[in-house]
Coordinates of C-alpha atoms and ligand atoms in Angstrom, one line a residue:
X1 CA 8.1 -29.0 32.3
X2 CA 10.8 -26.6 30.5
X3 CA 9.8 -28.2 27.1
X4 CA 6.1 -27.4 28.1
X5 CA 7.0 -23.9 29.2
X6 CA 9.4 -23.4 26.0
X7 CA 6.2 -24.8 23.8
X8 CA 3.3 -22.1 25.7
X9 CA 6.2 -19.4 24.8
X10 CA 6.5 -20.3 21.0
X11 CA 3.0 -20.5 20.7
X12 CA 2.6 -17.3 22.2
X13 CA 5.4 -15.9 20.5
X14 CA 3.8 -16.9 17.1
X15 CA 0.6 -14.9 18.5
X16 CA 2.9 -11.9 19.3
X17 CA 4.3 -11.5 15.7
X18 CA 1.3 -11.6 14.5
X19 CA -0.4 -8.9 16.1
X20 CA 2.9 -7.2 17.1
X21 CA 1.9 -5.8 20.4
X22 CA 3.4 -2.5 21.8
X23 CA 7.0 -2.7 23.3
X24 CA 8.1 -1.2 25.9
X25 CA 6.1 -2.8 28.6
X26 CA 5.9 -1.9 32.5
X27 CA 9.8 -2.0 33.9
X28 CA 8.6 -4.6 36.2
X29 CA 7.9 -7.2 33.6
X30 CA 9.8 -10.3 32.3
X31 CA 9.4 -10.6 28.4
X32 CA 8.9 -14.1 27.7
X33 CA 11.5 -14.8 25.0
X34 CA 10.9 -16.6 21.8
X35 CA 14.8 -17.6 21.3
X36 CA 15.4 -20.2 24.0
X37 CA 18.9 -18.6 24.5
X38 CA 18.0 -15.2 23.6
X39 CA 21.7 -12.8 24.4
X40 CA 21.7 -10.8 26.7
X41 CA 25.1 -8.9 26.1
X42 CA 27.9 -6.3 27.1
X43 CA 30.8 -5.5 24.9
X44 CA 33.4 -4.2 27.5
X45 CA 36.1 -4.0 25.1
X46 CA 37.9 -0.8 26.8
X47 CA 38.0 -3.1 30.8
X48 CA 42.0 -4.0 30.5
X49 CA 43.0 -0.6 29.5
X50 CA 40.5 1.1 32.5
X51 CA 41.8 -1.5 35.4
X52 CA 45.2 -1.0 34.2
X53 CA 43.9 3.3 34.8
X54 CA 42.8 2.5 38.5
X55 CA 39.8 1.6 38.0
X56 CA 37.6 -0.8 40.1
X57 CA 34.6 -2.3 39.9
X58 CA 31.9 -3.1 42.7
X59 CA 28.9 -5.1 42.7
X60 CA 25.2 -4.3 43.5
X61 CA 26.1 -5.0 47.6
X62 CA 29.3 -2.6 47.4
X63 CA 31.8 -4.9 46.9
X64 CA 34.7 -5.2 45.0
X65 CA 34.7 -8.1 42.2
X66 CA 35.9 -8.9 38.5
X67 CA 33.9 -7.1 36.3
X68 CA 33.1 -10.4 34.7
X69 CA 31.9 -12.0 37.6
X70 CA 29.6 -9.0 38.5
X71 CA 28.2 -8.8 34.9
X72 CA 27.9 -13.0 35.0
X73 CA 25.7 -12.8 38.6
X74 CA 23.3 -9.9 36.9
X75 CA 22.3 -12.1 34.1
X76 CA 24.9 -10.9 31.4
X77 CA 25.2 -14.1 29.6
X78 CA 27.5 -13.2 26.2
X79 CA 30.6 -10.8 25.9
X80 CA 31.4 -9.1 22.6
X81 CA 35.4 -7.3 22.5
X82 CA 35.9 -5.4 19.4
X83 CA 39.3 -6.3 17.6
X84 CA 41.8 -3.8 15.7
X85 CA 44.7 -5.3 13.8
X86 CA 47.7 -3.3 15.0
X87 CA 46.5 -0.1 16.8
X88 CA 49.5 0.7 17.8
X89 CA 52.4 3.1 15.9
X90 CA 55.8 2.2 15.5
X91 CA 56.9 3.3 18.6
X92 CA 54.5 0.8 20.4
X93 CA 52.4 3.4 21.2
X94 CA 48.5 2.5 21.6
X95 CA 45.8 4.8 20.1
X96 CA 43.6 4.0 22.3
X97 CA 39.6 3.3 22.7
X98 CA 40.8 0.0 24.7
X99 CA 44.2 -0.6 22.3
X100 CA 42.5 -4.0 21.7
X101 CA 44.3 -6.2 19.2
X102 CA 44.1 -9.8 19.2
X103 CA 45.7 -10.6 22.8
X104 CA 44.1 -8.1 24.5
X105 CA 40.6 -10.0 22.8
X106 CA 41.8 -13.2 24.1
X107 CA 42.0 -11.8 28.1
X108 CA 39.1 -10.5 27.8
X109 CA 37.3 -13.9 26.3
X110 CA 39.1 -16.1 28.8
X111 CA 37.9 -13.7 31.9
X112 CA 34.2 -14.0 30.3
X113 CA 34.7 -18.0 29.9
X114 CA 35.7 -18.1 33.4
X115 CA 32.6 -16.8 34.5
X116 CA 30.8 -18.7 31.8
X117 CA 30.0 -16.0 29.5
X118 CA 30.5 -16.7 25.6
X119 CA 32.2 -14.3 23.5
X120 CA 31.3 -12.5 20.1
X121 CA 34.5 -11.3 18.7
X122 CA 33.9 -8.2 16.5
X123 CA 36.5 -7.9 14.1
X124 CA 36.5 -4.3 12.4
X125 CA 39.4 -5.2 9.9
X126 CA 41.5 -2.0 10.5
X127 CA 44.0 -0.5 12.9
X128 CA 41.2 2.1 14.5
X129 CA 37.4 2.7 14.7
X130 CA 35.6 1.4 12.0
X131 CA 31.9 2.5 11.4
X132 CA 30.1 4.2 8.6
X133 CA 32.1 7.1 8.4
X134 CA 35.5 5.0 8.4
X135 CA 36.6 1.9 7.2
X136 CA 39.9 2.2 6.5
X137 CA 42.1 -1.1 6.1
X138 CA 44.8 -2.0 8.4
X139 CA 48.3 -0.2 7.9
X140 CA 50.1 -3.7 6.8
X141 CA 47.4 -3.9 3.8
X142 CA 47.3 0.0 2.7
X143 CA 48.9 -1.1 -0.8
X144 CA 46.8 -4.4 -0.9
X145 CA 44.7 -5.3 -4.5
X146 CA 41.0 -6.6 -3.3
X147 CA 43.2 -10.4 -4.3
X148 CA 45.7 -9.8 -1.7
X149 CA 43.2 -8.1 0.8
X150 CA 40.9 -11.6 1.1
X151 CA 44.0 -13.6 1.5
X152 CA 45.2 -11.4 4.1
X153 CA 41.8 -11.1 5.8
X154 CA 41.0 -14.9 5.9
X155 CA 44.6 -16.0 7.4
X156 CA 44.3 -13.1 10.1
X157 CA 40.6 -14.0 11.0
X158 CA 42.0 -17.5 11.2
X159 CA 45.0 -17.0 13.3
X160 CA 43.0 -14.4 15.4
X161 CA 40.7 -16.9 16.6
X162 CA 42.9 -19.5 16.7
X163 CA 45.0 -17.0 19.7
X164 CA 41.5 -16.3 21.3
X165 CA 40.1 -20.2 21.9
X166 CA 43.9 -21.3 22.6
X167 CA 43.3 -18.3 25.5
X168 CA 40.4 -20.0 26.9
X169 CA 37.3 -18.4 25.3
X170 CA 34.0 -19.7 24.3
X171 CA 33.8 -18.2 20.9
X172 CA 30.0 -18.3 20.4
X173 CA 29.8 -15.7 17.2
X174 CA 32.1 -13.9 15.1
X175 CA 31.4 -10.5 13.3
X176 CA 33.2 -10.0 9.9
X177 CA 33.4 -6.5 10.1
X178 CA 31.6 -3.5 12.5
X179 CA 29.4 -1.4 10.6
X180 CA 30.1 -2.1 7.5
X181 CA 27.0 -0.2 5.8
X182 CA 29.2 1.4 3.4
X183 CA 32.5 -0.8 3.7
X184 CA 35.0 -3.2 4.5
X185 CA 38.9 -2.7 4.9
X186 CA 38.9 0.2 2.9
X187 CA 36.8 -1.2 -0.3
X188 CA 33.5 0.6 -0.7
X189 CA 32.2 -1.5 -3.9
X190 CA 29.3 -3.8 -2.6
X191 CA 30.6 -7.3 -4.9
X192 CA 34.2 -6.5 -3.2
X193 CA 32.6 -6.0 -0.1
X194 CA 30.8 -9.2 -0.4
X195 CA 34.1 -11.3 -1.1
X196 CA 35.8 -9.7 1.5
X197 CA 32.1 -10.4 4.2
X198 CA 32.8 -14.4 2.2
X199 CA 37.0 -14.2 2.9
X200 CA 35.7 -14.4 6.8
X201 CA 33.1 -16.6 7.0
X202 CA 34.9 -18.8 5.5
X203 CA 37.7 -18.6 8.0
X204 CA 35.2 -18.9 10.6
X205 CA 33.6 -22.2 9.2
X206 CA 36.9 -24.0 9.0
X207 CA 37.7 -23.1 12.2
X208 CA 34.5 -24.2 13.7
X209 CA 31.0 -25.2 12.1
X210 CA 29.8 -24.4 15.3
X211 CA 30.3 -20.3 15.6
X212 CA 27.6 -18.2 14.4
X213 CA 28.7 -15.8 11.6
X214 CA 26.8 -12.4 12.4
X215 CA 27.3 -9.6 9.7
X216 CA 26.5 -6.0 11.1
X217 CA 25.3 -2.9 9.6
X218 CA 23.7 0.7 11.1
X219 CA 21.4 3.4 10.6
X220 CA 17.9 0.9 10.6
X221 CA 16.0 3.7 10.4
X222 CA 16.5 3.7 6.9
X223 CA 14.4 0.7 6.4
X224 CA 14.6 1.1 2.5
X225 CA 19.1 0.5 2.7
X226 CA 18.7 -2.5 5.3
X227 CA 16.4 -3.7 2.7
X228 CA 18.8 -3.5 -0.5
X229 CA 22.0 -4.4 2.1
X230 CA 20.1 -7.7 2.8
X231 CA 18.9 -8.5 -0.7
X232 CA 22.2 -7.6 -1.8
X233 CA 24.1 -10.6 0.5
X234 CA 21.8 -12.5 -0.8
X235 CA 22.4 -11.6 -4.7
X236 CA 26.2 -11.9 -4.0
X237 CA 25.6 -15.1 -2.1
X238 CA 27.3 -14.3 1.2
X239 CA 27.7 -17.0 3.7
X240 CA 26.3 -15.7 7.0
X241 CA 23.9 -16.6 9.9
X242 CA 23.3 -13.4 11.5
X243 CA 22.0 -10.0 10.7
X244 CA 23.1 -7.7 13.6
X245 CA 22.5 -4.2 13.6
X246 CA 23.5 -1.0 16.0
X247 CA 20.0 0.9 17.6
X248 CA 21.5 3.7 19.6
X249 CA 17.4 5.4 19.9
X250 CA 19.4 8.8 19.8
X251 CA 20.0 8.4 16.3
X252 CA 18.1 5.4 15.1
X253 CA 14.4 5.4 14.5
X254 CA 11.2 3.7 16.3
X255 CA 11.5 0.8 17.9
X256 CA 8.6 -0.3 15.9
X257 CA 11.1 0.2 12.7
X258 CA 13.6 -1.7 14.0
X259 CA 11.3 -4.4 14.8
X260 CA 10.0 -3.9 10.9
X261 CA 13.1 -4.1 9.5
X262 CA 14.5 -7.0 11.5
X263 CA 11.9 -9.2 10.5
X264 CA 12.0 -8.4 6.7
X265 CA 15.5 -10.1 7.2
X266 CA 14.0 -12.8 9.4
X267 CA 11.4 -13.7 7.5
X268 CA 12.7 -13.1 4.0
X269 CA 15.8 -14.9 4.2
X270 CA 15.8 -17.1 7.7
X271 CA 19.1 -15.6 8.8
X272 CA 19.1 -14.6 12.9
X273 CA 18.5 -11.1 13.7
X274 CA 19.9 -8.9 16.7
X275 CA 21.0 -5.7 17.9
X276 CA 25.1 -5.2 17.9
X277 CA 25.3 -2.3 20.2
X278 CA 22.6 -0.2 21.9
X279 CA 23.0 2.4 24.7
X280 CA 21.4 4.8 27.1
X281 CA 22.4 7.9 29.5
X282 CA 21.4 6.9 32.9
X283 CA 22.9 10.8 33.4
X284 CA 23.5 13.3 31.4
X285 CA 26.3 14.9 33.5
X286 CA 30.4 13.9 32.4
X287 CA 32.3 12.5 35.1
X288 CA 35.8 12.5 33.2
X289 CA 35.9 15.4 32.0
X290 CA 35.3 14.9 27.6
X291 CA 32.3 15.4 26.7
X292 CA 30.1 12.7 25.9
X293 CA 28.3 12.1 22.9
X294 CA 24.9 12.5 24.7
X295 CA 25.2 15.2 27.1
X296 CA 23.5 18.4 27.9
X297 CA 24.0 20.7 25.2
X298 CA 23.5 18.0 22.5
X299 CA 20.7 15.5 23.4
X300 CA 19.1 16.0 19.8
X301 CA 17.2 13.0 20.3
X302 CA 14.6 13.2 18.6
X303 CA 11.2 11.9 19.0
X304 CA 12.1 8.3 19.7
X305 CA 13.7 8.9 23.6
X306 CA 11.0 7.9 25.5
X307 CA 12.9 7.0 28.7
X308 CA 14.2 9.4 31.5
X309 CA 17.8 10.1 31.8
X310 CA 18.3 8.0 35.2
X311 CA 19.4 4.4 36.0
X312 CA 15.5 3.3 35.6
X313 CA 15.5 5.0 32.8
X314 CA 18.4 3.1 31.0
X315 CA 17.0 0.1 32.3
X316 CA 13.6 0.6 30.3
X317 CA 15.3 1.2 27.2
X318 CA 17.3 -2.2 27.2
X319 CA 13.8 -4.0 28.3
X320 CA 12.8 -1.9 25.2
X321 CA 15.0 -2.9 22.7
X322 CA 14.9 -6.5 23.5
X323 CA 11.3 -6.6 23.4
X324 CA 11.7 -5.2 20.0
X325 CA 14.4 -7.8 18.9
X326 CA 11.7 -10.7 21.0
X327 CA 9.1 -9.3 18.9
X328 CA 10.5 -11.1 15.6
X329 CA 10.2 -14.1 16.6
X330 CA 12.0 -17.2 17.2
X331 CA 14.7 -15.6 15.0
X332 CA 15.0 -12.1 17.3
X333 CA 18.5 -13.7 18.8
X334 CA 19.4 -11.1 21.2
X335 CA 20.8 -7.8 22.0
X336 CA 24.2 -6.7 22.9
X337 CA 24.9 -3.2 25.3
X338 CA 27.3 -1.3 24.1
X339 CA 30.3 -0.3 26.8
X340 CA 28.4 -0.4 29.7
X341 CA 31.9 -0.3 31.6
X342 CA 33.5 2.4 30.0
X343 CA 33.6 4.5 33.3
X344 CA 35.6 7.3 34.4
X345 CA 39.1 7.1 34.8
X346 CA 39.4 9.5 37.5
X347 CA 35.9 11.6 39.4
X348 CA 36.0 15.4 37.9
X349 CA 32.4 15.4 39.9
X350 CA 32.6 18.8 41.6
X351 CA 35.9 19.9 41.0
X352 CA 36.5 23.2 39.8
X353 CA 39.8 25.4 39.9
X354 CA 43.6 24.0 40.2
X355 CA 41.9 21.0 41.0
X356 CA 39.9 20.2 37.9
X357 CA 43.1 20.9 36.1
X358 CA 45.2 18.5 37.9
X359 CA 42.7 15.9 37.7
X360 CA 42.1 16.5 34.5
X361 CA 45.9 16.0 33.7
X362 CA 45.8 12.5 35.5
X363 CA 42.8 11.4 33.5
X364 CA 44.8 12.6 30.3
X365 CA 48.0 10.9 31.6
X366 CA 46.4 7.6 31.4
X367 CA 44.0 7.6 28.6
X368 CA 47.2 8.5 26.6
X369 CA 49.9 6.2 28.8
X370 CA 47.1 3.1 28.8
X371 CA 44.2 3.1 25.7
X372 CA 41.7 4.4 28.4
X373 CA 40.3 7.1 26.0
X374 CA 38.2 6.7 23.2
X375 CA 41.4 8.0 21.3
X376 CA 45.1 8.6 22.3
X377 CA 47.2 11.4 20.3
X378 CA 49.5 8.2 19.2
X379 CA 46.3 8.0 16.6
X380 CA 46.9 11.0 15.0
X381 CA 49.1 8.8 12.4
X382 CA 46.1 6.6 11.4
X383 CA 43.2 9.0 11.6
X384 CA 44.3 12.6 11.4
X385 CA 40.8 14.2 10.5
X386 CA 39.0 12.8 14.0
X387 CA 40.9 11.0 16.4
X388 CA 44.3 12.4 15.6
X389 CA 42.1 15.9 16.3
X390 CA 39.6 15.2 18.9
X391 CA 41.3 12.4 20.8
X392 CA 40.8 12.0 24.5
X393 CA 38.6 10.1 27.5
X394 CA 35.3 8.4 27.8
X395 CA 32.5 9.6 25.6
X396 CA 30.0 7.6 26.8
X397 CA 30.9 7.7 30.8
X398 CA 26.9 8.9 31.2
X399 CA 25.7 5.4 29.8
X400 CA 27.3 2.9 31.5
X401 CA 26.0 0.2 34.2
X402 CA 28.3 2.1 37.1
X403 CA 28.8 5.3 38.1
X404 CA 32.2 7.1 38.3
X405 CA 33.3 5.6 41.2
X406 CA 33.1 1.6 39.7
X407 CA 29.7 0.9 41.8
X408 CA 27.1 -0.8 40.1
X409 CA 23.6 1.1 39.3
X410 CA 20.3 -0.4 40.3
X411 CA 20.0 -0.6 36.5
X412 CA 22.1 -3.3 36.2
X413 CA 19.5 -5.9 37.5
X414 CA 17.5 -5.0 34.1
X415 CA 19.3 -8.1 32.7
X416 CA 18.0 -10.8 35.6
X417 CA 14.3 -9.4 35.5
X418 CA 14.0 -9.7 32.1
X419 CA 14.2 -13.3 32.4
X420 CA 11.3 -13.2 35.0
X421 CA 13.6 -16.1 37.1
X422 CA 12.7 -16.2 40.8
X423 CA 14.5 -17.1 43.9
X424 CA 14.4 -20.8 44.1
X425 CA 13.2 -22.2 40.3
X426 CA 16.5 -24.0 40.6
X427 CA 15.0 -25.8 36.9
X428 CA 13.3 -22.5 35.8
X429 CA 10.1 -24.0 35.3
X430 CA 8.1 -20.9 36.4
X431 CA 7.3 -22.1 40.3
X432 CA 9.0 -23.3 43.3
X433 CA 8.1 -26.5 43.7
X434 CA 9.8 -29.8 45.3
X435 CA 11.3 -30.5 42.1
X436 CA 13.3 -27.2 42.6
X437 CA 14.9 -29.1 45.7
X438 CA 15.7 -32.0 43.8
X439 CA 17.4 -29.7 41.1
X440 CA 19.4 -28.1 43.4
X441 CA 20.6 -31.6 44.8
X442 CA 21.9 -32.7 41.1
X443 CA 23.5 -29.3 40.6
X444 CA 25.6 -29.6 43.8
X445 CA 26.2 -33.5 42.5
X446 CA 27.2 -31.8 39.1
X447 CA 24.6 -34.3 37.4
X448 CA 23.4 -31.0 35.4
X449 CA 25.1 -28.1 34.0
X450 CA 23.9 -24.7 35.5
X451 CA 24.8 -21.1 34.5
X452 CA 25.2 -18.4 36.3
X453 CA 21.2 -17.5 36.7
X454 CA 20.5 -21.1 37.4
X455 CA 23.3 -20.8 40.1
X456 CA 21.5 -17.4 41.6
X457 CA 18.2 -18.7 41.8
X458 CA 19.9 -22.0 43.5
X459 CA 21.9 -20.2 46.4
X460 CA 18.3 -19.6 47.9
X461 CA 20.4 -18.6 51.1
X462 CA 22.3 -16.0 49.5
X463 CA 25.8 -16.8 50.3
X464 CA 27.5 -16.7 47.3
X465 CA 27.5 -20.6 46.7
X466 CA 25.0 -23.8 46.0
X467 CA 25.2 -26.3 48.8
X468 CA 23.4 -28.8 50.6
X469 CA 21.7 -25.1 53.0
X470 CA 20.4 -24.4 49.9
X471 CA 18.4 -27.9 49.5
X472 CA 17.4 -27.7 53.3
X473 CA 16.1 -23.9 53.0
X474 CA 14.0 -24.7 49.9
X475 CA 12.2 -27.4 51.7
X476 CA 11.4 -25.4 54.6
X477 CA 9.7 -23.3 52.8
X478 CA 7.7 -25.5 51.0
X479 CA 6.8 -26.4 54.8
X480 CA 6.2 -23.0 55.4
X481 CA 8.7 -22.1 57.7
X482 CA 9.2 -18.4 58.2
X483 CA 12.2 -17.8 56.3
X484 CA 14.5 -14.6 56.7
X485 CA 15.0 -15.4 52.6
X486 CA 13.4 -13.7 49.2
X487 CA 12.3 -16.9 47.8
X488 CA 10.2 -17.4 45.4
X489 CA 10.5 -13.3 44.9
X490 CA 12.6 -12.1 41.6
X491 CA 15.9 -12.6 41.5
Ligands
LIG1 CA1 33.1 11.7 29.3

């Protein structure tokens, strides 16, 4: 019955790219993906450095769990953590946006295994933020010759990953670089840049053949550069599987564009398209005191924000974008928030006086004492002109999945109804049927694998686990017995 359903949704899917019908449906839909396993992911990279702040996290009921697990039982199924080579100064001081160098990747991939979430382990290939404006190489390779750099690149890729699986994560992708629209490591030249974008996938493919490579670029909205960035890894023959780009809709064009120019890179060259990083204010209110990069005074958004500023809001701009990534195609792979953890380290919500000040001072004492920040003044060594400037707390407090206090928003169940999965299709055929029953049975017998949405829509009782209840409530109410239990409702 799954292959049947998976066959209606290709053919459907073909129908759907060809007359590319509106995104953006009602909030209350499922989209009916084209990619079987189509991502829906989180990059959480800053979590270690917040819980080591204080902070806690609670689930949709109020209570307190692992961030993983919480993210795991709302549908999250991948977990991208960004990776700096040393972004720390001599003194062991981190610069903080997370501090996250290789071990601090491989907690983070072992917590999201645990929970059996994959990882996508974004390398930027320097000590700091790397993006358009920056891509400066790590400290240890300032001197380097473009010879030395791909050498130095390839063994740390290698070792990196080699730390991060040892750990206990699922590597599922690897990106060779974060926004590398104008450069890599400090080389700007697009030939260098493509030896550098080959140094890593290399590394990748003889550590596994079966990691997805995914290179990822910005700005889509200029449809013309994505254009000449993909025809360009193709002229230099770069060795990749994925072409994953940022949408933040603040800065980013239509949705319709991004579907465009995703599926001039689908359908020109086969290679897997998604989105890297998007994000959305469910606020516009600072809860940490530093300002946010959407916030009142600047939310120069354009015409493309079509979504309140509110939980619901956020929740129909991810539905949004992943219809535009679905509307590709088979080759529309997924789409990855962007820190939708990155919460307050301390409430500055109606404070004013002596005691904003001194909770502004704790909040400063631990972005600088633990990485909590999106920059720490240790960074001033590295990056002088911003960070080293301008450092300090959360910048995008406003757009994550809880509020300043660690609960989870209402948002947050954006990722479960997108799949359109109900309460009780243990074998997500679309219905609750006897065969559900039987499912649950051979789940609880481990004759099948299940993930964590297969598990939800299993614990029909709602205790938290899949037992032998869960096989006795289904078939009472396939008897119709009145049942104090959501099934059959979405999850
Ligand atoms: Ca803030």
């Amino acid at each position: 019955m799954k292959v049947k359903r998976i066959l209606a949704a290709l053919l459907i899917c073909a129908l759907l790219a060809a007359v590319m019908l509106p995104v953006g449906a009602a909030e209350s839909e499922a989209i009916l993906f084209c990619q079987p396993d189509f991502i829906s992911g989180m990059d959480v990279s800053s979590v270690l450095s917040l819980e080591r702040s204080g902070v806690r996290f609670y689930d949709t009921n109020g209570r307190e769990e692992d961030l993983f697990k919480i993210l795991s039982d709302n549908g999250v199924n991948y977990i991208r953590v960004r990776v700096w080579n040393n972004p720390y100064n001599a003194d062991g001081k981190g610069y903080g946006g997370g501090n996250n160098d290789v071990a601090a990747a491989a907690e983070i991939g072992a917590r999201a295994a645990r929970y059996g979430m994959k990882l996508l382990v974004d390398f930027h290939y320097s000590d700091f933020w790397a993006d358009p404006q920056k891509q400066k190489a790590p400290k240890a390779w300032e001197n380097y010759s473009l010879e030395e750099k791909i050498t130095a690149l390839k063994a740390f890729t290698r070792d990196a990953l080699q730390t991060i699986q040892q750990a206990g994560a699922a590597i599922g992708m690897v990106q060779i670089g974060n926004e590398t629209t104008t450069g890599i490591a400090g080389e700007h030249d697009f030939d260098a840049m493509a030896r550098l974008f080959n140094a890593g996938s290399a590394a990748v493919r003889a550590f596994s053949p079966d990691i997805l490579v995914a290179l990822h670029f910005t700005n889509p909205e200029r449809a013309g550069h994505v254009k000449y960035l993909a025809d360009s890894l193709n002229r230099c023959h770069v060795d990749y599987d994925v072409f994953a780009t940022s949408y933040y809709p603040f800065w980013h064009g239509s949705l319709d564009n991004l579907t465009a120019v995703l599926r001039y890179v689908a359908d020109t060259y086969g290679k897997y398209v998604m989105v890297a990083e998007t994000s959305y204010p469910y606020t516009l209110a600072d809860t940490d005191g530093f300002q946010n990069t959407v916030n009142e005074n600047d939310n120069s958004t354009g015409e493309n924000l079509l979504w309140d500023f509110t939980p619901e809001g956020q929740a129909q701009e991810v539905r949004a974008v992943m219809s535009a990534v679905n509307a590709v195609g088979e080759k529309g792979l997924g789409v990855f928030y962007w820190e939708g953890a990155w919460v307050s380290v301390g409430d500055m919500t109606g404070r004013g006086g002596s005691d904003y000040t001194a909770q502004w001072l704790a909040n400063s004492q631990k972005w600088e004492s633990y990485g909590s920040g999106w920059a720490s003044s240790f960074s001033s060594e590295y990056d002088p002109d911003d960070a080293g400037r301008y450092y300090g707390g959360s910048a995008v407090d406003n757009q994550t999945f809880f509020d300043a206090r660690g609960q989870a928003l209402p948002s947050l169940r954006v990722f479960t109804a997108v799949t359109g999965r109900r309460l009780g299709d243990a074998n997500n055929d679309g219905a609750v049927t006897i065969d559900d029953a039987t499912q649950v049975q051979k789940i609880i017998a481990e004759l099948v694998s299940a993930d964590a949405l297969d598990n939800r829509a299993s614990d029909v009782n709602g205790d938290g686990r899949v037992t032998i209840d869960d096989v006795t409530v289904l078939q009472q109410y396939l008897a119709d017995y009145p049942l104090p239990y959501p099934v059959n409702q979405p999850l």
